[in-house]
Coordinates of C-alpha atoms in Angstrom, one line a residue:
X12 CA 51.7 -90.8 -40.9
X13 CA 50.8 -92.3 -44.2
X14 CA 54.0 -92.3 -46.7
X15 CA 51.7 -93.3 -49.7
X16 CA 49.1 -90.9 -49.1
X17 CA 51.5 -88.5 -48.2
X18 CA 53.6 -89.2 -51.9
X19 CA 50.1 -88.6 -53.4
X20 CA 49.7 -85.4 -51.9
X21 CA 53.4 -84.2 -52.9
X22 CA 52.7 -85.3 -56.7
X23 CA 49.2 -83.8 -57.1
X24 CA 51.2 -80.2 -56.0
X25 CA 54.0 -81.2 -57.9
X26 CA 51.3 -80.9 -60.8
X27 CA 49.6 -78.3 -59.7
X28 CA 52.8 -75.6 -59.1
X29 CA 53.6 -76.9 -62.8
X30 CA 50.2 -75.7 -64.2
X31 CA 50.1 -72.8 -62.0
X32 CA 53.4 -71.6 -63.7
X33 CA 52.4 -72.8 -67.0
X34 CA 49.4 -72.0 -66.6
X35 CA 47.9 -74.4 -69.4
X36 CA 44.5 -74.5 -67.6
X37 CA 43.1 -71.8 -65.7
X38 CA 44.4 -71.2 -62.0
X39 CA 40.9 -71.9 -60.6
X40 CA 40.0 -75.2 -62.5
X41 CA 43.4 -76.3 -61.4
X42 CA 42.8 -75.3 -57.6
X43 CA 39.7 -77.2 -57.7
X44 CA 40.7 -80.1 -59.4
X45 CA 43.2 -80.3 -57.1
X46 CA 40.9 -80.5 -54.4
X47 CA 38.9 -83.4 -56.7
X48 CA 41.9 -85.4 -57.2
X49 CA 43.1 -85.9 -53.6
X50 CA 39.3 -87.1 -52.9
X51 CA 39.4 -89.4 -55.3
X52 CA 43.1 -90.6 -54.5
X53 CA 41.4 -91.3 -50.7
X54 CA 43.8 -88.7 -49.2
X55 CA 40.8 -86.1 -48.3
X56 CA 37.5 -87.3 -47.3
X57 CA 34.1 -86.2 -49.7
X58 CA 32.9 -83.6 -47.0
X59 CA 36.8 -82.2 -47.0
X60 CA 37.3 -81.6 -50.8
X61 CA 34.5 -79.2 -50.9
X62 CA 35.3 -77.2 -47.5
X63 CA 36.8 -74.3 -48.5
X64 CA 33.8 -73.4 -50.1
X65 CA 31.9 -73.5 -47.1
X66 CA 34.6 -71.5 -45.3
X67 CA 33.6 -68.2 -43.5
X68 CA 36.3 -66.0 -45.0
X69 CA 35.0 -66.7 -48.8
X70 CA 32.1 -65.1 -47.8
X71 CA 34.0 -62.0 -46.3
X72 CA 35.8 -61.6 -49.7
X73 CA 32.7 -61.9 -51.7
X74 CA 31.0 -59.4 -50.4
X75 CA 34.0 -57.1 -50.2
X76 CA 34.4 -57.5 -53.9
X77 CA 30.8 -56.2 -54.7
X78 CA 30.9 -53.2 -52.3
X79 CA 34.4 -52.7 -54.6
X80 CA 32.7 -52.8 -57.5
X81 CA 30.1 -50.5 -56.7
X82 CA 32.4 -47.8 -55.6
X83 CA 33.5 -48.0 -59.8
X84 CA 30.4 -48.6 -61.0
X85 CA 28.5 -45.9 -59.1
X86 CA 30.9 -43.4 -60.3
X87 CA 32.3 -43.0 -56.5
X88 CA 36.0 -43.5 -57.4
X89 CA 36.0 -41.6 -60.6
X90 CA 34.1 -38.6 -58.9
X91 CA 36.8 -38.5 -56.5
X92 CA 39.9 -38.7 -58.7
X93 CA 38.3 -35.7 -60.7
X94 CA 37.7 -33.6 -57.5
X95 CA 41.8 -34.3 -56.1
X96 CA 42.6 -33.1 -59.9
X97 CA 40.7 -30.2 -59.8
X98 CA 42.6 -29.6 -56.1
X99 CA 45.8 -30.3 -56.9
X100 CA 46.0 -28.8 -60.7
X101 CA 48.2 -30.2 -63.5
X102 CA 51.4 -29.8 -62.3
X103 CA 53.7 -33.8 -62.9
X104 CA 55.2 -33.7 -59.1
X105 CA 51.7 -32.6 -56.8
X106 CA 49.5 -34.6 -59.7
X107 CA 51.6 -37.5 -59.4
X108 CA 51.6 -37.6 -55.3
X109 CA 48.0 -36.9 -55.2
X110 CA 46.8 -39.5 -57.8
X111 CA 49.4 -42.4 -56.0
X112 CA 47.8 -41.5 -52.5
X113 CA 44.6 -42.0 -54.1
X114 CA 45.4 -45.5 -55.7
X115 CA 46.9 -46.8 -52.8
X116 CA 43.9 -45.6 -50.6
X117 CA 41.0 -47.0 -53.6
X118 CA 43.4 -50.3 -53.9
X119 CA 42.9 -51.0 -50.3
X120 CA 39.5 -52.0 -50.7
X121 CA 38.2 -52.1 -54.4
X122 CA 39.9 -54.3 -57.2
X123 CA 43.5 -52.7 -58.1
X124 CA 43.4 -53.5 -61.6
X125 CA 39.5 -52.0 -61.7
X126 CA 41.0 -48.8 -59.5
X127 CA 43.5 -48.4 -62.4
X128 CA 41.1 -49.0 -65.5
X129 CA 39.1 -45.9 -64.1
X130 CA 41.6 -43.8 -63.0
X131 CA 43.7 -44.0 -66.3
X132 CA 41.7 -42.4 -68.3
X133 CA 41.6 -39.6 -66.4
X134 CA 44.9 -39.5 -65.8
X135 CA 45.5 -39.2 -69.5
X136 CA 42.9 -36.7 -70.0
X137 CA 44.9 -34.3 -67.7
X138 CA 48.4 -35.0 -69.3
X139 CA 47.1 -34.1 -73.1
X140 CA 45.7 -31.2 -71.9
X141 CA 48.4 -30.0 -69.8
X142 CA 50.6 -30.8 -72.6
X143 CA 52.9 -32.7 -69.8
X144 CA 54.3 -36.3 -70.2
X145 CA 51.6 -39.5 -69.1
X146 CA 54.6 -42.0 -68.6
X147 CA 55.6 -41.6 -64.8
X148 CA 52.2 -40.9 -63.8
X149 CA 51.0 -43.7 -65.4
X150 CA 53.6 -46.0 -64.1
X151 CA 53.0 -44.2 -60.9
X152 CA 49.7 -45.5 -60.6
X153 CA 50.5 -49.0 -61.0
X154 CA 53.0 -49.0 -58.2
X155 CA 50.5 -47.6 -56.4
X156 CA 48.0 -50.2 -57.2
X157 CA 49.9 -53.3 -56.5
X158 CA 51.9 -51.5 -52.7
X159 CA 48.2 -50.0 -51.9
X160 CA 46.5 -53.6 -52.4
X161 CA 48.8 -55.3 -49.2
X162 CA 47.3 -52.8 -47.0
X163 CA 44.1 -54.8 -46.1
X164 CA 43.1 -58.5 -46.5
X165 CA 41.0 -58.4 -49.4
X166 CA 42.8 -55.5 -50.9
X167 CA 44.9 -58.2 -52.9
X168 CA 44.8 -61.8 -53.6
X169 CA 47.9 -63.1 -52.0
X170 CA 46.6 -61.7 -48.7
X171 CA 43.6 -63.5 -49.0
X172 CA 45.3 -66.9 -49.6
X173 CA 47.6 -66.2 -47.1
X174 CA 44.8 -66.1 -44.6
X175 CA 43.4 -69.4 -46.1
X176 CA 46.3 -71.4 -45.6
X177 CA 46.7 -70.1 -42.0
X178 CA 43.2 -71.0 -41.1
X179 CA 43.9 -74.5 -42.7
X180 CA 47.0 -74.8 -40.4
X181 CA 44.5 -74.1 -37.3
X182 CA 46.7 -71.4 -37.0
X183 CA 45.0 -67.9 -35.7
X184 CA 44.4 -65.8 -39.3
X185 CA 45.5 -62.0 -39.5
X186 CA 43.1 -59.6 -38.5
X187 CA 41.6 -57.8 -41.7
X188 CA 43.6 -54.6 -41.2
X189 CA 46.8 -56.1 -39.5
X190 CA 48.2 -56.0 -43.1
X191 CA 48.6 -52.0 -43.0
X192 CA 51.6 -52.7 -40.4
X193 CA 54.0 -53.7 -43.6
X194 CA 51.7 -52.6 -46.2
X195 CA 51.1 -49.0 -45.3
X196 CA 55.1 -48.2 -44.8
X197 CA 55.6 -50.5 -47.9
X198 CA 53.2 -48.0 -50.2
X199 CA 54.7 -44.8 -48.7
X200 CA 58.0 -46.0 -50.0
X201 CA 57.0 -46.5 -53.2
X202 CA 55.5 -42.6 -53.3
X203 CA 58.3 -41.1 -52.3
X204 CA 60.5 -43.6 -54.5
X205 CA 58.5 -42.8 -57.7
X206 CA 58.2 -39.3 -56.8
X207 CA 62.0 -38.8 -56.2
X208 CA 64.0 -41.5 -58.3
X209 CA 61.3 -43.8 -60.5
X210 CA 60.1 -40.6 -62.7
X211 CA 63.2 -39.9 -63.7
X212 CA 64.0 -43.4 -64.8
X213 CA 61.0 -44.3 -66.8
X214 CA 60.6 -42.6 -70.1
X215 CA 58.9 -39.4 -70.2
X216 CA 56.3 -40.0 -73.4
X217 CA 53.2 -38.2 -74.3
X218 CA 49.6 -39.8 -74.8
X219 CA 48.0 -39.9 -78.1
X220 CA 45.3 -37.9 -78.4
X221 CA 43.2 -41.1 -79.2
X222 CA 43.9 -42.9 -76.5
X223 CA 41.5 -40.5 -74.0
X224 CA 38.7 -41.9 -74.3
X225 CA 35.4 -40.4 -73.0
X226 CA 35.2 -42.1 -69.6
X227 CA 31.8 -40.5 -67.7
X228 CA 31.5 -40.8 -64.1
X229 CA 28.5 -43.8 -64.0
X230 CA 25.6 -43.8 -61.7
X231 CA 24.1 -40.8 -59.8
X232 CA 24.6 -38.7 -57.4
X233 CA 22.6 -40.3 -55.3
X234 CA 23.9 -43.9 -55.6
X235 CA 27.2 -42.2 -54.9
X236 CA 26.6 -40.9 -51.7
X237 CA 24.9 -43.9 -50.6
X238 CA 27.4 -45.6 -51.5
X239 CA 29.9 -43.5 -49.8
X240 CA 27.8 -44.2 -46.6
X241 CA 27.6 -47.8 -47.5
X242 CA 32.1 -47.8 -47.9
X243 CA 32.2 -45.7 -44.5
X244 CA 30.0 -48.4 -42.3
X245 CA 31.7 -51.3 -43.4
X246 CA 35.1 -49.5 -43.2
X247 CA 33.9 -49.4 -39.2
X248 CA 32.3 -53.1 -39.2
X249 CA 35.9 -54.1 -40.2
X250 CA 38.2 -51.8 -38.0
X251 CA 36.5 -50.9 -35.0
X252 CA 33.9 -53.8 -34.8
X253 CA 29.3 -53.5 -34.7
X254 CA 28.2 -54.9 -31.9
X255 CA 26.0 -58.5 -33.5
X256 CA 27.8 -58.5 -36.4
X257 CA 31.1 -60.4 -37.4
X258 CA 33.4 -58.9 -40.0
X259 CA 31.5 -61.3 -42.6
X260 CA 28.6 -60.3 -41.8
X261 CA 29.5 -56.6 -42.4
X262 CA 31.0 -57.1 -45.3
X263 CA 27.8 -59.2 -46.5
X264 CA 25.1 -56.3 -45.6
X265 CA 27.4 -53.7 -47.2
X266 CA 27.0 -55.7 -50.5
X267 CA 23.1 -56.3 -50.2
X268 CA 23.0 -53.1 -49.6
X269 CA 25.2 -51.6 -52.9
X270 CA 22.5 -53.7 -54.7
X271 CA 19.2 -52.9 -52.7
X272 CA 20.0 -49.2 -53.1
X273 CA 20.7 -49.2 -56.8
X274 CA 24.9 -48.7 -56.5
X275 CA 25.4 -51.6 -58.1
X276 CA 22.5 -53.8 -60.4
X277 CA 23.0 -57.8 -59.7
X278 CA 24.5 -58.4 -62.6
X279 CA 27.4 -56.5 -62.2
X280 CA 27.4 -57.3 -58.8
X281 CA 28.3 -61.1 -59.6
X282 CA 30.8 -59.6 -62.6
X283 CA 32.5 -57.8 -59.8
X284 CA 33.2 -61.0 -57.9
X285 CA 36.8 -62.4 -58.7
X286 CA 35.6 -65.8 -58.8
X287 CA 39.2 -66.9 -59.9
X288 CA 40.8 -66.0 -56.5
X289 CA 37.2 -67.2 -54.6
X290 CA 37.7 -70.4 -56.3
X291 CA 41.5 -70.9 -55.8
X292 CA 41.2 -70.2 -51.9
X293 CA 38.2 -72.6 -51.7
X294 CA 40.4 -75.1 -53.9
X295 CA 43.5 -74.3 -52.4
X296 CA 42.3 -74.5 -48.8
X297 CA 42.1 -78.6 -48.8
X298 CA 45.3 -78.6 -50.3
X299 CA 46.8 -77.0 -47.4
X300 CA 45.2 -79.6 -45.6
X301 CA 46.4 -82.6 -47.5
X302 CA 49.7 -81.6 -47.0
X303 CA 49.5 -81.1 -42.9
X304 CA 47.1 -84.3 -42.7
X305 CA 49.1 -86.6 -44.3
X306 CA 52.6 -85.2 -43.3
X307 CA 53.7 -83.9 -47.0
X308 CA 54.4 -80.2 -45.8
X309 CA 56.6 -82.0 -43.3
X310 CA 58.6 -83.9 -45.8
X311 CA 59.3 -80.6 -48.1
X312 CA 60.1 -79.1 -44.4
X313 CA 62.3 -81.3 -43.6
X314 CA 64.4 -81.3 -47.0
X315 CA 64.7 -77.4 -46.9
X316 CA 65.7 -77.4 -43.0
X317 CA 68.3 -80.0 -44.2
X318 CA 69.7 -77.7 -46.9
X319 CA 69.9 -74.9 -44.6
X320 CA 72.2 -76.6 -42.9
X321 CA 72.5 -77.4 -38.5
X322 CA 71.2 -74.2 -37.5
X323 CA 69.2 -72.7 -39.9
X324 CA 68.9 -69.1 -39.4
X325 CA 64.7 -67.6 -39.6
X326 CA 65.6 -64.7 -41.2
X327 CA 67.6 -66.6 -44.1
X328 CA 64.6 -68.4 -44.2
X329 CA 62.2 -65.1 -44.7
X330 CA 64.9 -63.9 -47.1
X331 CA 65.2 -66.8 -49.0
X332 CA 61.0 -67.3 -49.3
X333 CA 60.4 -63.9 -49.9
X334 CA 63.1 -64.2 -53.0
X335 CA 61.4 -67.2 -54.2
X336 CA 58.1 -65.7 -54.1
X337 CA 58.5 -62.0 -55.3
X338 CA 60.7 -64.1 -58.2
X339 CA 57.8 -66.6 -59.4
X340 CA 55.2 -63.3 -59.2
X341 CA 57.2 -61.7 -62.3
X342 CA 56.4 -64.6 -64.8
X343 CA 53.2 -66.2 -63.2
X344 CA 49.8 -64.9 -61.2
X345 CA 50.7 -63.7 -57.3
X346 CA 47.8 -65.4 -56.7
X347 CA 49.3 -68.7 -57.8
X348 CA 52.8 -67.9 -56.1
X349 CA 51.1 -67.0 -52.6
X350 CA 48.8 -70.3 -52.8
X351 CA 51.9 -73.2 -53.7
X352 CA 54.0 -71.1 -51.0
X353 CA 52.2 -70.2 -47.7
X354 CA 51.2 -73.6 -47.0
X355 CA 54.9 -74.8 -47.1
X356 CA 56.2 -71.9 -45.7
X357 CA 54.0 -72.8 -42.5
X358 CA 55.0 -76.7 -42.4
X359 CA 59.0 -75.4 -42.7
X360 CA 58.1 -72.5 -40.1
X361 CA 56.9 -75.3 -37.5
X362 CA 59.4 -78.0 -38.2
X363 CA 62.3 -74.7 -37.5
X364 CA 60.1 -74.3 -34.1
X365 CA 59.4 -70.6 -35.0
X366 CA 56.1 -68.5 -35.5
X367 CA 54.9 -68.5 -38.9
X368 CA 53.4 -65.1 -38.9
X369 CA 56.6 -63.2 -40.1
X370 CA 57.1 -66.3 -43.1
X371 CA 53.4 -66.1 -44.6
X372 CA 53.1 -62.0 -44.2
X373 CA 56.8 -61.8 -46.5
X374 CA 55.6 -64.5 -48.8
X375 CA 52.1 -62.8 -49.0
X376 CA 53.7 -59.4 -49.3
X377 CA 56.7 -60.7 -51.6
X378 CA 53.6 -61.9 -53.9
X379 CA 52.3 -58.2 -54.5
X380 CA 55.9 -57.1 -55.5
X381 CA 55.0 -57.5 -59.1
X382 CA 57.2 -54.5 -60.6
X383 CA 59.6 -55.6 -63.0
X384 CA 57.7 -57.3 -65.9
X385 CA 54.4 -55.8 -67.4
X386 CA 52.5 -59.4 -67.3
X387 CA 53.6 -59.1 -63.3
X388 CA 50.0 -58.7 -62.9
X389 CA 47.0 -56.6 -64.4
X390 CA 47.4 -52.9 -63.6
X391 CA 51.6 -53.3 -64.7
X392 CA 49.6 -54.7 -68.2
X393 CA 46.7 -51.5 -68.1
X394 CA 49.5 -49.1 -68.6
X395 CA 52.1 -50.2 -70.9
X396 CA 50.4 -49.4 -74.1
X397 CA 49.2 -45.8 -73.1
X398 CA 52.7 -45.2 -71.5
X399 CA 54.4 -46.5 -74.5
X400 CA 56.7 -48.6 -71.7
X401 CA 58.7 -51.1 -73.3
X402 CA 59.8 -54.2 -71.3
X403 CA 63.3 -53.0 -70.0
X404 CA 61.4 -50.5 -68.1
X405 CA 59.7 -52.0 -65.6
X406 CA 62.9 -53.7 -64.7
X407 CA 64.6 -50.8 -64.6
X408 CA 61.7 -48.8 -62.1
X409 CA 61.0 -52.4 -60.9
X410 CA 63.9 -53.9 -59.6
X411 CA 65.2 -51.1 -57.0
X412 CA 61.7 -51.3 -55.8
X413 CA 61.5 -54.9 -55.1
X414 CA 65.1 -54.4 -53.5
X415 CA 63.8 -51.6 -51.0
X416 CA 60.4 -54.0 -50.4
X417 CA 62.8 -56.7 -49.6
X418 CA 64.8 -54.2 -46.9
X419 CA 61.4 -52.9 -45.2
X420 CA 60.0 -56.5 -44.8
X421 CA 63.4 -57.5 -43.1
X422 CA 63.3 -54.2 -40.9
X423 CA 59.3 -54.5 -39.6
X424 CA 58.3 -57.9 -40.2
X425 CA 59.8 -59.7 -37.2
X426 CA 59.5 -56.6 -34.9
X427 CA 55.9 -57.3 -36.0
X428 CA 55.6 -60.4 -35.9
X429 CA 58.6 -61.8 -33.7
X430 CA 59.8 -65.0 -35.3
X431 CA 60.2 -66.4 -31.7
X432 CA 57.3 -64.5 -29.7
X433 CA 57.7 -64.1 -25.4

């Protein structure tokens, strides 16, 4: 082990947790030019500094994004929000359950704050004609959005770093769907907690009239079926496996697809990318490496194991991680939080002697419990202004929410994922 190259590593994240919570440059050019930096510091070699760009998994998420996009830009998710409305009518309780189910189902697999930008307006639409209050529906969906994203792996960014740094670790990645096992319970409790207790906490305000805006279903028919068709074979590619083809693969042909059958031009195809998060995996992925190559995870690993005194305890540990993440997630991107955590979390994991599959699924899913601030992340930003929310409540829906998240991950996680497996 090299101490200098392993003191590099530490002060190159040293910088880059400060600029991720600062955030005085964005989170991408700081991922990358973290990635630079150790290569010219010697600590990664030229063909390593670039590698996460070549890695498989990028590809997976790229073309998940696009088949994503095209279920908003063809008109797909909108046409369905309208059809549950016209099912369930315009009662607050029924409207409010249906719309959540629907988030958490369209978050799964398209963008969560793009599910959210198209479902609001119609949302709104509803609640001004109805003459009914568009506050706890409105915070509703955003719940939704953030619990519904942990369900798969590229339903929200922390997942998909999490699986970065595990592949970095050589350590076996979770399988795309494997998140549902915490995130599925996870989203439930929020329904029933913002269909029992949350609506009655936030305020119950009306919409402006103005603020509907006339949001028509884009595309055609046709490219909606198609790309119905197109969401229901890779759905299969991804869960049940096509014989030939590998889950990137899939995702890949799903995409070319979107575009070759007009669901999606190319233009918006590459806007529908979230080259942030492609390029902070690809950036953070070397990182990850510094720090298990030169022994710099281990040094951190060792200083935490030393605080936790002579027999620390995993589930402290998972506690204590889980805290720390869902805390930095309120003030700075979950994409940032998941990215400076995982990779210690798995060096602290080893140097304990147990499996790091329970530490990196609570840090990942502590990441996506962004409910008490409305900067938390995107959708909690979408619907302050038509909900008229002011801060104090999203901390006071948020904060018994991220206290039941906390209680769920501690019940399934290691049952899951056994912190000590046979």
């Amino acid at each position: 082990m090299d101490h200098s190259q392993a003191i590099i590593t530490l002060v190159v994240l040293g910088v880059v947790a400060f600029l991720f919570v600062t955030e005085l440059i964005p989170l991408a050019v700081t991922a990358m030019g973290a990635s630079v930096a150790l290569g010219f510091l010697g600590v990664l070699s030229p063909s390593e500094v670039f590698s996460g760009l070549s890695n498989s998994t990028v590809v997976l998420f790229a073309g998940m994004f696009v088949v994503g996009a095209a279920m908003l830009d063809s008109g797909l998710a909108q046409t369905i929000g309208n059809s549950v409305v016209r099912k369930v009518g315009t009662k607050e309780l029924p409207l409010m359950i249906a719309m959540m189910l629907l988030t958490i189902l369209m978050s799964s697999f398209a963008s969560n704050t793009g599910t959210v930008a198209c479902l609001m307006p119609v949302l709104i639409g509803i609640c001004v004609a109805a003459k009914i209050p568009c506050s706890p529906l409105l915070m509703g969906l955003a719940v939704a959005a953030n619990t519904g994203g942990t369900i798969t792996m590229v339903g929200t960014p922390p997942n998909i770093i999490a699986v970065g740094a595990m592949e970095a670790a050589n350590v076996e990645p979770f399988g795309f769907f494997e998140f549902a096992i915490i995130g599925i319970p996870l989203s439930l409790m929020s329904l029933i907690y913002m269909v029992t207790i949350g609506r009655k906490i936030v305020p119950h305000n009306y919409a402006d009239v103005g603020a509907v805006s006339s949001v028509s279903s884009g595309g055609t028919p046709r490219a909606r079926m198609i790309c119905l068709v197109i969401l229901i074979f890779v759905i299969l590619g991804l869960c049940v496996g096509i014989p030939g083809l590998t889950q990137e693969m899939v995702a890949v042909i799903g995409a070319l697809a979107c575009v070759l059958f007009g669901c999606i031009s190319e233009k918006n195809a590459y806007q529908g990318i979230d080259w942030v998060t492609i390029f902070l995996f690809a950036g953070m992925l070397p990182l990850a490496n510094a720090l298990d190559k030169t022994g710099a995870g281990a040094m951190i690993a060792d200083q935490v194991v030393g605080l936790m005194g002579d027999n620390p305890s995993p589930y402290v540990f998972m506690i204590v991680l889980f805290c720390l993440s869902c805390g930095l997630t309120q003030f700075m991107s979950n994409t940032a939080a998941a990215a400076l955590l995982c990779p210690i979390g798995i060096s602290i994991a080893q140097k304990m002697g147990c499996s790091p599959y329970p530490v990196i699924m609570s840090i990942a899913i502590a990441a996506s419990c962004a409910f008490t601030t409305p900067v938390a992340t995107p959708p909690n930003t979408l619907v302050m202004g038509p909900g008229k929310f002011k801060f104090v409540d999203y901390i006071k829906v948020g904060v018994p929410l991220v206290v039941l998240s906390l209680v769920i991950c501690v019940a399934i996680i290691p049952m899951a994922w056994p912190f000590f497996p046979e």
